[in-house]
Short mmCIF file of N, CA, C and O in Angstrom, two decimals:
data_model
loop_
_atom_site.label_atom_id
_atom_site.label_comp_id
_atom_site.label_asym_id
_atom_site.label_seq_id
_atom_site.Cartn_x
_atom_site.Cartn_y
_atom_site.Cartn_z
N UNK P 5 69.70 115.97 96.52
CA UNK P 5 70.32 115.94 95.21
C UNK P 5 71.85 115.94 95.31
O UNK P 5 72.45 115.17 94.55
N UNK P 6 72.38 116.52 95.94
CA UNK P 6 73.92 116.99 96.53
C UNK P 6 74.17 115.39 96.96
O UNK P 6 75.04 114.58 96.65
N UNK P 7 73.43 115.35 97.51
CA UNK P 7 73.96 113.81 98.42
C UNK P 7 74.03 112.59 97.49
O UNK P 7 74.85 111.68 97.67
N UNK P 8 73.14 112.61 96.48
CA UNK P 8 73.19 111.35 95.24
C UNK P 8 74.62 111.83 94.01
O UNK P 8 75.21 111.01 93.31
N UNK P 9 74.91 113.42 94.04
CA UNK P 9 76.34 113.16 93.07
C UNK P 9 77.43 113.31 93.89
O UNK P 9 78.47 113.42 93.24
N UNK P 10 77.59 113.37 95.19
CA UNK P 10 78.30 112.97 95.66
C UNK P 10 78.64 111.36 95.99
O UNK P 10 79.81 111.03 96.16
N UNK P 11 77.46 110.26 96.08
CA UNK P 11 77.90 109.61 95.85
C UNK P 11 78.47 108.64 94.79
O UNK P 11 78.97 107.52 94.89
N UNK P 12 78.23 109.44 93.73
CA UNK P 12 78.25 108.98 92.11
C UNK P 12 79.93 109.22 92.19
O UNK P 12 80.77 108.33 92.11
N UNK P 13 80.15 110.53 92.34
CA UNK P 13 81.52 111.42 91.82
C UNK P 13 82.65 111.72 93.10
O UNK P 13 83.80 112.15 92.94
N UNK P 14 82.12 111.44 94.17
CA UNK P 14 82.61 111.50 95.30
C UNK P 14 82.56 112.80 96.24
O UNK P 14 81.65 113.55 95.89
N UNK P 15 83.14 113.17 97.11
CA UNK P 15 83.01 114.91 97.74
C UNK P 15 84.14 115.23 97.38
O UNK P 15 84.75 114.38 96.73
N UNK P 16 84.78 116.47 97.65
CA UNK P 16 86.09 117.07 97.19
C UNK P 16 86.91 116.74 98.19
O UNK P 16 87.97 117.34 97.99
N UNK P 17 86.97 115.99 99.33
CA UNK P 17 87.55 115.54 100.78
C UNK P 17 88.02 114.31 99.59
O UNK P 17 89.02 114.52 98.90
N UNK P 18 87.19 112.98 99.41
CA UNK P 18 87.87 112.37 99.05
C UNK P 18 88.34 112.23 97.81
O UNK P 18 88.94 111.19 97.53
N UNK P 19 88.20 113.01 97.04
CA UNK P 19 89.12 113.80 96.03
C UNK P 19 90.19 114.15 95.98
O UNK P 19 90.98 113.94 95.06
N UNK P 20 90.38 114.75 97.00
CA UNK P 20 91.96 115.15 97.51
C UNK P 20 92.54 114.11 97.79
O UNK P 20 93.57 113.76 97.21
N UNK P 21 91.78 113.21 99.01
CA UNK P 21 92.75 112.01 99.61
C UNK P 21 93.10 111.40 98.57
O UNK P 21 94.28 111.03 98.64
N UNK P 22 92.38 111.01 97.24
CA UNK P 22 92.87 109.98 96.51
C UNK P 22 93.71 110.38 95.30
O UNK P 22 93.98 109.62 94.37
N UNK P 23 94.19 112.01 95.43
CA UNK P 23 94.81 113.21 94.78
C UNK P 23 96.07 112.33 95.35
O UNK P 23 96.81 111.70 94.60
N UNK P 24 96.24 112.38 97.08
CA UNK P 24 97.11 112.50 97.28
C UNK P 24 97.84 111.22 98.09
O UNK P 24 98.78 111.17 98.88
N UNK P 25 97.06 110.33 97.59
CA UNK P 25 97.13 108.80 98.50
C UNK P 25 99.07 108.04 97.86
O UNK P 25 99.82 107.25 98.43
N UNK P 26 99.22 108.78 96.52
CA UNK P 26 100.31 108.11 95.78
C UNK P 26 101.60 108.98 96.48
O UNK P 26 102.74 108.51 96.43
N UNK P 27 101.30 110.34 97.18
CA UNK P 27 102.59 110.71 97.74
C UNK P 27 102.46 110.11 98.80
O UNK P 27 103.22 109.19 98.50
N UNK P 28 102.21 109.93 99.53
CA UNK P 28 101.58 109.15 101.38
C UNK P 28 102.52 107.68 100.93
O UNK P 28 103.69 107.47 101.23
N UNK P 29 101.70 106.90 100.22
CA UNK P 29 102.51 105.75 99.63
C UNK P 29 104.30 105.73 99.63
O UNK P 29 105.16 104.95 100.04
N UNK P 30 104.31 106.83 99.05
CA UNK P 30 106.18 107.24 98.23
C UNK P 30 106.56 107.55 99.70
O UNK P 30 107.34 106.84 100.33
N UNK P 31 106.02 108.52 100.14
CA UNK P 31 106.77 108.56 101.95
C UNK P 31 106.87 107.84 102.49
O UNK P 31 108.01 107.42 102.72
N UNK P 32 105.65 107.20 103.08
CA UNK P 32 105.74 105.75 104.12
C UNK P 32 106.97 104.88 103.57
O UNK P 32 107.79 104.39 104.35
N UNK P 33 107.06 104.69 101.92
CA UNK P 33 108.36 103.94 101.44
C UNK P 33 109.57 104.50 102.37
O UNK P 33 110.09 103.85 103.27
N UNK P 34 109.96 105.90 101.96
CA UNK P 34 111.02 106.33 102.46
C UNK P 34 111.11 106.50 103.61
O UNK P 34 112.24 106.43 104.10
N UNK P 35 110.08 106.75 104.39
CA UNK P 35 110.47 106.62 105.96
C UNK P 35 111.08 105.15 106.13
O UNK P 35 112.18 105.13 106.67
N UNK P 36 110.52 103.89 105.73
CA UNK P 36 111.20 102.66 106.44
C UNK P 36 112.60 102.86 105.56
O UNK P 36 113.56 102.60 106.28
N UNK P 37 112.93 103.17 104.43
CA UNK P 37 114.25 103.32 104.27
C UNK P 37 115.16 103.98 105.08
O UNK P 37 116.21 103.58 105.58
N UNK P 38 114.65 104.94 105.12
CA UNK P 38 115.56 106.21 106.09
C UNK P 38 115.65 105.91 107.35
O UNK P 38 116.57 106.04 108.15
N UNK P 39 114.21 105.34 107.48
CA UNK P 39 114.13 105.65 109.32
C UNK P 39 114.87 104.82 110.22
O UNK P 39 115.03 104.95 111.43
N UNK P 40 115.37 103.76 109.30
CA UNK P 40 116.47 102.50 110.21
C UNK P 40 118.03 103.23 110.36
O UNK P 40 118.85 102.74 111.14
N UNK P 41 118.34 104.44 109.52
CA UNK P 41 119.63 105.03 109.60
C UNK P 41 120.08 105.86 110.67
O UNK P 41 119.31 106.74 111.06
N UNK P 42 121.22 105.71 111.23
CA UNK P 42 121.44 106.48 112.39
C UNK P 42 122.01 107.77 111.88
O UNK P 42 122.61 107.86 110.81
N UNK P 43 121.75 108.93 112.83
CA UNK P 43 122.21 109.94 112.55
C UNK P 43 123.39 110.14 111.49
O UNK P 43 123.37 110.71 110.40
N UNK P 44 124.33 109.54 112.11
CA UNK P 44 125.74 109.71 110.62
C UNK P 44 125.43 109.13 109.57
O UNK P 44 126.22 109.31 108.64
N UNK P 45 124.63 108.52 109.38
CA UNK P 45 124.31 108.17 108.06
C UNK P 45 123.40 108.89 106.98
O UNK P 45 123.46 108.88 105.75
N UNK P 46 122.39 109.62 108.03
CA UNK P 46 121.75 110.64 107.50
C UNK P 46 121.78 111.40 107.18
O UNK P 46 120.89 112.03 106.60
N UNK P 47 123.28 111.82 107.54
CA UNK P 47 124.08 113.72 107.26
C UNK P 47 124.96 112.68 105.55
O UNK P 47 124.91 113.08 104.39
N UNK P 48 125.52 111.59 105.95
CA UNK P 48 126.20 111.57 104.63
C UNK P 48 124.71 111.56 103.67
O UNK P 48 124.87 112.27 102.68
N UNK P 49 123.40 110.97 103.71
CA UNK P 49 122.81 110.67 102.58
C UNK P 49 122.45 112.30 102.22
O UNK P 49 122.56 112.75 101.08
N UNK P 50 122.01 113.07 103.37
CA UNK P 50 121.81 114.61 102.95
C UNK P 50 123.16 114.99 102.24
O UNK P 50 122.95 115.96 101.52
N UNK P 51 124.20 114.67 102.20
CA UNK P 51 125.14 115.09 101.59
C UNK P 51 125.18 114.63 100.22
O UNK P 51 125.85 115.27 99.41
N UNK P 52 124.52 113.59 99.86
CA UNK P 52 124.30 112.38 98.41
C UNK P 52 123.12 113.46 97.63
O UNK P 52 123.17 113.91 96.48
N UNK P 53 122.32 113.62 98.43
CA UNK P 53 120.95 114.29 97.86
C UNK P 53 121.06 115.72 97.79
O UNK P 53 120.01 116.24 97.40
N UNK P 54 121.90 116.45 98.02
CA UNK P 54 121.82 118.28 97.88
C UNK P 54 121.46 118.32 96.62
O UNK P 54 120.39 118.77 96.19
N UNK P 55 122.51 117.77 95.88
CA UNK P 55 122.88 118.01 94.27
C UNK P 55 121.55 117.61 92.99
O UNK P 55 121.08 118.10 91.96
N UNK P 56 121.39 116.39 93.88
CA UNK P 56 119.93 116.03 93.26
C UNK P 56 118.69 117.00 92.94
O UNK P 56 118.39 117.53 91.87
N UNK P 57 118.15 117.08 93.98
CA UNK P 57 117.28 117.91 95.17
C UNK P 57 117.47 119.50 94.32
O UNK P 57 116.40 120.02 94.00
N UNK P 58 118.76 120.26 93.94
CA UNK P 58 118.74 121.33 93.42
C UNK P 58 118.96 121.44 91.88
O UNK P 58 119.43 122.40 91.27
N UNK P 59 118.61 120.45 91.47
CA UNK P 59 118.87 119.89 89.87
C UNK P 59 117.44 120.07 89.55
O UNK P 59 116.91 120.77 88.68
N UNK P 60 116.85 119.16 90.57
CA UNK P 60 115.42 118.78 90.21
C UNK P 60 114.80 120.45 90.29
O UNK P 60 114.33 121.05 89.32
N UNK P 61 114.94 121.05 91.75
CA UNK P 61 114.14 122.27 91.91
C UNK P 61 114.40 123.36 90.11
O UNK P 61 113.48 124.03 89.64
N UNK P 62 115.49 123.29 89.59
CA UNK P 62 115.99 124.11 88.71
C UNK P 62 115.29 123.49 87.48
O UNK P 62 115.23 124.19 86.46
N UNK P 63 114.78 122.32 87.47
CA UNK P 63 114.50 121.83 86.58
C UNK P 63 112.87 122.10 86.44
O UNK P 63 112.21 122.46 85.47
N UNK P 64 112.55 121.84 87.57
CA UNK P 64 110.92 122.31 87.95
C UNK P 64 110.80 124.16 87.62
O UNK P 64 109.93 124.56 86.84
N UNK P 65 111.78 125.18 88.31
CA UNK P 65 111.38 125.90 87.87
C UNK P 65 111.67 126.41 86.25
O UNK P 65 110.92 127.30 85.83
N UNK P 66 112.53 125.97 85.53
CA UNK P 66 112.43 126.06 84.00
C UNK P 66 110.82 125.84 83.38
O UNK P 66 110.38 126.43 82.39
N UNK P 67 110.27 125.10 84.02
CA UNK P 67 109.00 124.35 83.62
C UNK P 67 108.58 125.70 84.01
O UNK P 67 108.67 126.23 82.90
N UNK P 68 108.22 126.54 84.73
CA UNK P 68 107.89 127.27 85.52
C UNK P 68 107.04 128.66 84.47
O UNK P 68 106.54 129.64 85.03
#
């Protein structure tokens, strides 16, 4: 019985994966962006993104 609504509704394994297939996606993006940058370029973009990055967290925890 287990085995027929699992294949109807899926298991909770691939539940998750397909929870989480759209961040995997958004990374793999940003790794080929990032990952061609050499070190000095990566300290200035961490320097571009602090401000962001602690806007957003402040903004998330208001939601909070």
């Amino acid at each position: 019985m287990l085995g027929v609504l699992n294949k109807i509704f899926g298991s909770k394994h691939e539940k998750d994966v397909r929870a989480l297939r759209p961040f995997v996606d958004e990374i793999n993006v940003l790794y080929e962006k990032y990952g061609k940058l050499s070190d000095d370029e990566l300290r200035a973009k961490t320097g571009e993104s602090a401000p962001r990055i602690q806007e957003a967290l402040r903004r998330r925890m208001r939601r909070l």
